[in-house]
Short mmCIF file of C-alpha atoms in Angstrom, two decimals:
data_model
loop_
_atom_site.label_atom_id
_atom_site.label_comp_id
_atom_site.label_asym_id
_atom_site.label_seq_id
_atom_site.Cartn_x
_atom_site.Cartn_y
_atom_site.Cartn_z
CA MET A 1 10.52 45.66 34.93
CA VAL A 2 10.25 49.60 35.90
CA ALA A 3 11.98 48.78 38.77
CA LEU A 4 15.26 47.04 36.94
CA GLN A 5 15.34 49.71 34.13
CA SER A 6 15.52 51.84 37.22
CA ILE A 7 18.58 49.96 38.85
CA PHE A 8 20.26 50.22 35.18
CA ILE A 9 19.87 53.77 34.57
CA LYS A 10 21.24 54.85 38.16
CA ALA A 11 24.17 52.59 37.78
CA TYR A 12 24.85 53.43 34.65
CA TRP A 13 24.87 57.16 36.22
CA SER A 14 27.27 56.15 38.82
CA LEU A 15 29.92 54.69 36.78
CA ALA A 16 29.74 57.79 34.53
CA ALA A 17 30.00 60.57 37.59
CA LEU A 18 32.85 58.25 38.64
CA GLY A 19 34.82 57.71 35.40
CA THR A 20 33.81 61.67 34.79
CA LEU A 21 35.99 62.21 38.13
CA TYR A 22 38.92 59.92 37.25
CA PHE A 23 38.96 62.21 34.04
CA LEU A 24 38.71 65.45 36.03
CA CYS A 25 41.68 63.58 38.49
CA LEU A 26 43.72 63.02 35.89
CA ALA A 27 43.83 66.11 33.88
CA ALA A 28 44.42 67.80 37.61
CA LEU A 29 47.56 66.19 37.59
CA ILE A 30 49.06 67.64 34.40
CA HIS A 31 48.92 70.40 36.44
CA PRO A 32 52.34 71.27 37.80
CA THR A 33 51.21 72.11 41.71
CA ALA A 34 48.78 69.22 41.45
CA GLN A 35 51.82 67.17 40.51
CA ASN A 36 54.71 67.80 42.59
CA TYR A 37 52.07 67.50 45.38
CA ALA A 38 50.28 64.26 44.10
CA ILE A 39 54.65 63.07 43.20
CA TYR A 40 55.85 64.40 46.95
CA MET A 41 52.88 64.34 49.61
CA HIS A 42 54.58 66.21 51.07
CA LYS A 43 52.22 68.05 52.90
CA LEU A 44 50.82 65.22 54.15
CA GLN A 45 52.80 65.25 57.49
CA LEU A 46 50.85 61.89 59.76
CA THR A 47 52.33 63.88 62.77
CA TRP A 48 49.92 65.56 64.25
CA PHE A 49 50.04 66.81 67.44
CA HIS A 50 53.43 65.55 67.74
CA ASP A 51 56.45 67.93 68.19
CA LEU A 52 59.56 66.32 65.98
CA THR A 53 61.92 68.74 68.05
CA ILE A 54 60.81 66.17 71.11
CA PRO A 55 61.97 62.50 69.49
CA GLU A 56 61.06 61.52 72.88
CA GLN A 57 57.11 61.24 71.78
CA PHE A 58 58.43 58.82 69.11
CA GLY A 59 59.34 56.29 71.08
CA PHE A 60 63.75 57.32 71.70
CA ALA A 61 65.08 57.63 75.18
CA LYS A 62 65.95 60.94 75.98
CA ASN A 63 68.35 62.97 74.33
CA GLN A 64 69.02 59.52 72.24
CA VAL A 65 68.03 61.79 68.79
CA THR A 66 69.57 64.90 68.71
CA PRO A 67 67.21 67.31 65.95
CA PHE A 68 68.83 70.17 64.60
CA PHE A 69 69.39 71.92 61.11
CA ILE A 70 71.88 71.64 58.54
CA PRO A 71 71.58 75.41 56.12
CA THR A 72 71.22 73.90 51.78
CA PRO A 73 73.91 75.99 49.76
CA ASP A 74 70.28 77.36 48.23
CA GLY A 75 69.13 78.96 51.19
CA GLU A 76 66.65 76.28 52.61
CA ARG A 77 67.00 74.63 56.42
CA LEU A 78 66.38 70.80 56.52
CA PHE A 79 65.37 69.52 59.28
CA ALA A 80 67.57 66.34 60.78
CA TRP A 81 67.79 63.76 63.04
CA HIS A 82 70.91 62.20 64.60
CA VAL A 83 69.35 59.18 65.83
CA LEU A 84 71.96 57.51 68.49
CA PRO A 85 71.98 53.72 68.85
CA LEU A 86 71.04 52.09 71.28
CA GLY A 87 73.56 50.29 72.39
CA LEU A 88 76.63 52.83 72.90
CA TYR A 89 73.25 55.55 74.21
CA SER A 90 72.82 52.74 77.04
CA SER A 91 76.60 52.76 77.73
CA HIS A 92 76.64 56.77 77.56
CA ARG A 93 73.46 57.48 78.78
CA ASP A 94 74.35 59.48 82.60
CA PRO A 95 76.32 62.34 80.43
CA LEU A 96 73.85 62.47 77.57
CA ILE A 97 70.57 62.87 79.70
CA GLN A 98 72.55 65.97 81.73
CA GLN A 99 72.63 68.27 78.25
CA PRO A 100 69.98 70.21 76.71
CA THR A 101 66.78 68.72 75.04
CA GLY A 102 64.94 70.48 72.01
CA VAL A 103 66.78 71.79 68.54
CA SER A 104 70.52 71.92 69.17
CA SER A 105 72.09 75.30 67.66
CA SER A 106 75.50 73.26 67.53
CA PRO A 107 75.21 70.02 66.92
CA THR A 108 78.71 69.63 66.59
CA SER A 109 79.63 70.49 70.43
CA THR A 110 76.48 67.65 71.99
CA GLU A 111 78.00 64.36 73.18
CA ASN A 112 75.84 62.72 70.70
CA LEU A 113 77.68 63.14 67.84
CA ARG A 114 81.41 63.59 69.95
CA LEU A 115 80.46 59.43 70.15
CA LEU A 116 80.37 59.28 66.51
CA THR A 117 83.05 61.60 65.29
CA SER A 118 85.53 60.19 68.04
CA ASP A 119 85.41 56.44 67.67
CA PRO A 120 87.19 55.34 64.37
CA ASP A 121 84.97 52.72 64.16
CA SER A 122 81.94 53.96 64.11
CA HIS A 123 80.11 54.22 60.76
CA LEU A 124 77.39 57.09 59.63
CA ILE A 125 73.78 55.37 57.56
CA ILE A 126 73.12 59.00 56.00
CA HIS A 127 68.93 57.89 55.62
CA PHE A 128 66.53 59.22 52.82
CA HIS A 129 62.35 58.27 53.74
CA GLY A 130 59.61 58.10 50.66
CA ASN A 131 57.90 60.83 50.14
CA ALA A 132 54.77 61.81 52.26
CA GLY A 133 55.05 62.25 56.61
CA THR A 134 58.06 63.44 58.02
CA VAL A 135 61.57 61.49 60.06
CA GLY A 136 58.89 60.47 63.18
CA ALA A 137 55.67 59.70 60.59
CA ALA A 138 54.67 56.27 61.40
CA ILE A 139 57.01 53.58 61.10
CA ARG A 140 60.04 55.41 60.74
CA PRO A 141 61.09 55.85 63.86
CA GLY A 142 61.18 52.22 64.65
CA TYR A 143 62.99 51.18 61.38
CA LEU A 144 65.50 54.06 62.24
CA ARG A 145 65.82 52.30 65.41
CA SER A 146 66.24 48.81 63.49
CA LEU A 147 68.58 50.26 61.34
CA SER A 148 71.22 50.00 64.10
CA ALA A 149 69.91 47.02 65.41
CA ALA A 150 72.17 44.58 64.16
CA GLN A 151 75.97 46.57 65.71
CA PRO A 152 73.91 48.62 68.13
CA SER A 153 76.94 50.05 69.66
CA LYS A 154 78.79 51.01 65.83
CA ILE A 155 76.05 52.15 63.78
CA HIS A 156 74.77 56.01 63.67
CA ILE A 157 71.69 57.34 61.70
CA LEU A 158 71.37 60.60 60.40
CA THR A 159 68.20 61.80 58.49
CA ILE A 160 66.64 64.32 56.70
CA ASP A 161 63.35 65.85 55.87
CA TYR A 162 63.36 66.97 52.47
CA ARG A 163 62.51 70.70 51.56
CA GLY A 164 58.92 71.29 52.24
CA PHE A 165 58.88 68.68 54.78
CA GLY A 166 58.41 68.47 58.15
CA LEU A 167 59.95 72.04 59.47
CA SER A 168 62.20 72.19 56.37
CA SER A 169 61.45 74.98 54.32
CA GLY A 170 61.03 75.11 50.72
CA SER A 171 58.87 73.75 48.39
CA PRO A 172 60.27 70.04 46.82
CA SER A 173 61.48 69.21 43.35
CA GLU A 174 63.98 66.52 41.76
CA GLU A 175 66.85 69.05 41.77
CA GLY A 176 66.13 70.40 45.26
CA LEU A 177 65.51 66.98 46.64
CA ILE A 178 69.39 66.03 45.14
CA THR A 179 70.95 69.24 46.56
CA ASP A 180 69.04 68.33 50.20
CA GLY A 181 71.45 64.79 49.57
CA LEU A 182 74.24 66.38 48.85
CA THR A 183 73.79 68.92 51.36
CA VAL A 184 73.54 66.40 54.12
CA VAL A 185 76.62 63.84 52.62
CA ASP A 186 78.61 67.10 52.84
CA TYR A 187 78.14 68.48 56.04
CA ALA A 188 79.02 64.56 57.21
CA LEU A 189 82.24 64.65 55.41
CA ASN A 190 83.58 68.84 56.20
CA GLU A 191 81.72 69.65 59.15
CA LEU A 192 81.49 66.22 61.16
CA ASN A 193 84.82 64.89 59.36
CA ILE A 194 83.57 61.46 58.76
CA PRO A 195 85.66 59.32 55.69
CA PRO A 196 83.44 58.17 52.84
CA GLU A 197 84.63 54.68 53.91
CA ARG A 198 82.31 54.96 57.56
CA ILE A 199 79.20 56.29 55.76
CA SER A 200 76.92 54.57 53.66
CA LEU A 201 73.61 55.50 52.39
CA VAL A 202 70.27 54.10 52.83
CA GLY A 203 67.06 54.77 50.85
CA GLN A 204 63.21 54.00 50.90
CA SER A 205 61.09 54.14 48.17
CA LEU A 206 61.26 57.75 46.66
CA GLY A 207 64.52 57.91 48.91
CA THR A 208 65.73 55.43 46.72
CA ALA A 209 65.63 57.65 44.16
CA VAL A 210 67.45 60.05 46.05
CA THR A 211 69.99 57.87 47.14
CA PHE A 212 71.64 57.02 43.43
CA ALA A 213 71.10 60.19 42.11
CA VAL A 214 73.35 61.43 45.20
CA ALA A 215 75.56 58.93 44.49
CA ASP A 216 75.88 59.79 41.59
CA ARG A 217 76.53 63.34 41.70
CA LEU A 218 79.07 62.26 44.52
CA ILE A 219 80.95 59.87 41.72
CA ASP A 220 81.07 62.71 39.09
CA ARG A 221 83.23 64.88 41.72
CA THR A 222 86.99 65.23 41.51
CA PRO A 223 88.72 63.73 43.36
CA PRO A 224 84.95 61.10 43.28
CA ILE A 225 83.32 60.14 46.28
CA GLU A 226 81.95 56.45 46.89
CA PRO A 227 80.35 55.30 50.19
CA LYS A 228 80.61 52.27 51.66
CA ALA A 229 77.68 51.10 50.95
CA ILE A 230 74.51 52.23 48.33
CA ILE A 231 71.29 50.59 49.64
CA SER A 232 68.47 51.02 48.12
CA ILE A 233 65.10 49.29 49.84
CA ALA A 234 61.53 49.28 47.73
CA GLY A 235 63.15 51.10 45.12
CA PHE A 236 61.39 51.88 41.63
CA SER A 237 63.48 52.50 37.81
CA ASP A 238 61.90 55.86 36.91
CA MET A 239 59.24 58.28 37.37
CA GLU A 240 57.71 57.39 34.36
CA GLU A 241 57.30 53.19 35.17
CA ILE A 242 55.89 53.87 38.86
CA VAL A 243 52.97 55.95 37.57
CA ARG A 244 52.51 53.10 34.81
CA THR A 245 52.70 50.56 37.79
CA TYR A 246 52.00 52.11 41.27
CA ARG A 247 48.84 50.97 43.11
CA ALA A 248 47.26 53.83 45.58
CA GLY A 249 47.15 52.05 49.08
CA GLY A 250 48.68 48.87 47.50
CA VAL A 251 45.65 47.98 46.17
CA PHE A 252 44.64 50.64 42.92
CA PRO A 253 46.89 50.85 39.95
CA ILE A 254 45.89 54.32 39.04
CA LEU A 255 46.70 53.93 35.44
CA ARG A 256 44.96 50.49 35.05
CA PRO A 257 41.17 51.95 33.76
CA LEU A 258 43.39 53.61 30.65
CA ARG A 259 45.02 49.70 29.76
CA THR A 260 43.60 49.86 26.40
CA TYR A 261 44.17 53.11 25.45
CA PRO A 262 47.92 53.24 25.38
CA PHE A 263 47.87 56.70 23.62
CA LEU A 264 46.12 58.63 26.26
CA VAL A 265 48.71 57.17 29.15
CA GLY A 266 51.67 58.21 26.29
CA TRP A 267 49.42 61.45 26.10
CA PHE A 268 49.34 61.33 30.10
CA LEU A 269 52.96 60.75 31.17
CA GLN A 270 54.28 63.31 28.58
CA PHE A 271 53.32 65.71 31.00
CA LEU A 272 55.60 64.62 33.53
CA ARG A 273 57.82 67.26 35.13
CA GLU A 274 60.19 64.79 37.06
CA SER A 275 61.84 61.53 35.62
CA TRP A 276 63.90 60.05 38.73
CA ASP A 277 65.74 57.83 36.61
CA SER A 278 66.55 55.03 38.55
CA LYS A 279 67.97 52.74 36.42
CA THR A 280 70.05 55.44 34.37
CA ARG A 281 71.33 56.31 37.48
CA ILE A 282 72.43 53.03 39.09
CA ALA A 283 74.34 52.00 36.18
CA GLU A 284 76.15 54.95 35.54
CA ILE A 285 77.84 54.80 39.25
CA VAL A 286 78.35 51.04 39.01
CA ARG A 287 79.91 52.36 35.10
CA LYS A 288 82.08 54.67 36.91
CA SER A 289 82.91 53.22 40.20
CA GLY A 290 86.18 51.95 41.17
CA LYS A 291 84.39 49.39 43.94
CA ALA A 292 80.67 49.70 44.09
CA ASN A 293 78.66 48.41 46.79
CA LEU A 294 75.24 48.14 46.29
CA VAL A 295 72.63 46.56 47.25
CA LEU A 296 68.89 46.21 46.34
CA VAL A 297 66.29 44.91 49.03
CA HIS A 298 62.17 44.45 47.83
CA ALA A 299 59.57 42.95 48.87
CA LYS A 300 57.96 40.25 46.87
CA ASN A 301 54.71 41.34 47.91
CA ASP A 302 54.86 44.96 48.02
CA TYR A 303 51.71 45.74 46.12
CA GLU A 304 52.63 49.44 45.86
CA ILE A 305 55.42 48.99 43.80
CA PRO A 306 56.40 45.80 42.18
CA HIS A 307 58.90 44.11 42.59
CA ASP A 308 59.78 44.29 38.68
CA HIS A 309 61.24 47.34 40.03
CA LEU A 310 63.96 45.96 41.55
CA GLU A 311 64.34 43.75 38.80
CA THR A 312 64.98 46.43 36.62
CA LEU A 313 67.87 47.77 38.63
CA TRP A 314 69.53 44.85 39.08
CA ILE A 315 69.55 44.35 36.02
CA SER A 316 70.12 47.90 34.76
CA ALA A 317 73.56 47.07 36.96
CA ILE A 318 74.67 44.41 35.93
CA ASN A 319 74.76 45.43 32.32
CA ALA A 320 77.15 48.39 33.23
CA THR A 321 79.66 45.94 34.44
CA VAL A 322 79.24 43.98 30.99
CA GLU A 323 80.36 44.71 27.63
CA GLY A 324 77.44 44.57 25.46
CA GLY A 325 75.46 43.23 28.10
CA VAL A 326 73.61 40.68 28.92
CA SER A 327 69.78 39.69 28.74
CA LYS A 328 67.66 39.20 32.22
CA GLU A 329 67.24 35.03 31.38
CA TRP A 330 70.96 34.80 31.47
CA VAL A 331 71.18 36.71 34.88
CA ALA A 332 68.56 34.05 36.02
CA GLU A 333 70.42 31.46 34.37
CA ASN A 334 74.12 32.51 35.08
CA VAL A 335 74.20 34.25 38.84
CA LYS A 336 73.76 31.60 42.15
CA THR A 337 70.61 32.74 44.06
CA GLU A 338 70.83 31.26 47.75
CA VAL A 339 67.08 30.65 49.70
CA PHE A 340 66.74 31.20 53.27
CA GLY A 341 63.56 29.78 53.39
CA ASP A 342 60.49 31.82 54.60
CA GLU A 343 62.46 34.69 55.14
CA SER A 344 63.97 35.98 51.57
CA SER A 345 66.61 34.82 48.66
CA VAL A 346 69.66 36.45 47.58
CA SER A 347 71.52 36.91 44.85
CA VAL A 348 74.76 38.43 43.84
CA TRP A 349 76.83 39.49 41.01
CA GLN A 350 80.36 40.39 41.75
CA LYS A 351 82.66 41.54 38.49
CA GLY A 352 86.41 42.94 40.18
CA GLU A 353 85.62 44.85 43.00
CA LYS A 354 81.92 45.95 42.17
CA ARG A 355 79.37 43.83 44.28
CA ILE A 356 75.22 44.38 43.44
CA ALA A 357 73.73 42.42 46.11
CA LYS A 358 69.67 41.49 44.99
CA HIS A 359 67.64 40.36 48.44
CA VAL A 360 64.19 39.19 47.34
CA VAL A 361 62.56 39.60 50.95
CA ASN A 362 58.91 37.64 51.04
CA TRP A 363 57.14 39.71 53.54
CA GLY A 364 56.89 42.85 54.63
CA GLY A 365 55.33 44.35 52.05
CA HIS A 366 56.18 48.47 50.84
CA ASN A 367 56.94 50.10 54.30
CA ASN A 368 57.39 46.99 56.78
CA VAL A 369 60.81 45.32 54.69
CA VAL A 370 62.49 47.84 55.37
CA SER A 371 62.40 47.55 59.53
CA ALA A 372 61.72 43.71 59.11
CA ALA A 373 65.46 41.48 61.40
CA GLY A 374 66.85 40.60 58.13
CA THR A 375 66.80 43.80 56.45
CA SER A 376 69.10 44.69 59.63
CA VAL A 377 71.59 42.10 59.74
CA LEU A 378 72.19 43.02 55.41
CA VAL A 379 72.56 46.61 56.68
CA ALA A 380 74.97 45.17 58.54
CA LYS A 381 77.31 43.15 56.83
CA ALA A 382 76.71 45.39 53.74
CA LEU A 383 78.93 48.29 56.40
CA GLY A 384 81.60 45.40 56.53
CA PHE A 385 80.32 44.68 60.27
#
């Protein structure tokens, strides 16, 4: 009996210690610096012992990638990769490998970017990655190759590390990342002279929020700038909802222990400094656009960001085309869904020249969905190939 009592006491104090640690961690996240690290995780580079200025270390062919820096209007320097599609690289390999390696101080004079700018049928994807890591972290080099796989001679990729990530200067913030995204688009438009109809924005996870924010700012310009396609992969509706539903490591829902205390959840959420309100921005993009081409992709087995977020974005976009709006139930009953076996299902809403497509992929989770073969195909189709 004494031994059993001892076990209960130890269990009690262990649970009390875990509870105390949990609340201390939440309390720490109220502090702006800690919250900034938790949202962006920009110090977790995930490319230790590798050199981002040598893309060959990440599985690319020699000089397939051009590393360079892009200056922002507010004085930061963004590290960028231009990735040649492999088919195009293969047919021009000899002159490409004769070029100097490493960071280019004059990227527009490289053979790589000449191949992009001189081909009127080429297309440029501007890619925004998720939080943590760099352009070369984990599976990112693999999916930077796969995004152009369905059209391996025409689809170029331009990707950046946001301020505070990798070799880029500065510290991340919502407004800062939006500035970074606009800077890259302006570089493509003004330095590379690529017209908007040959540019598409593709974001994954946090990058979807950047994508929607950048597209929203572009359409507010005079004259409005509309990219060929806006593609969201594993996106979320807004920061408050992602904090409510996010599962750390795809397993632990960070606010689940507070589910019986909604006032505590509300108290904690009031300290969020960034909104990343994609559900509002996607609606504004569709409302103001004359020819919106949106593709929303999410894996059914995404345990980090539940695919309920996809439904919120989807309904928000559709409601921007219908006076008075429609319900989720009405959309489910009236929008046809095409099923591709065990791969995915696709639903498309068309209103005039505005097209909003929802792709629910059965597999791939939060990260691997972007490198799936089916994703490569739908990206190419959205770009008009």
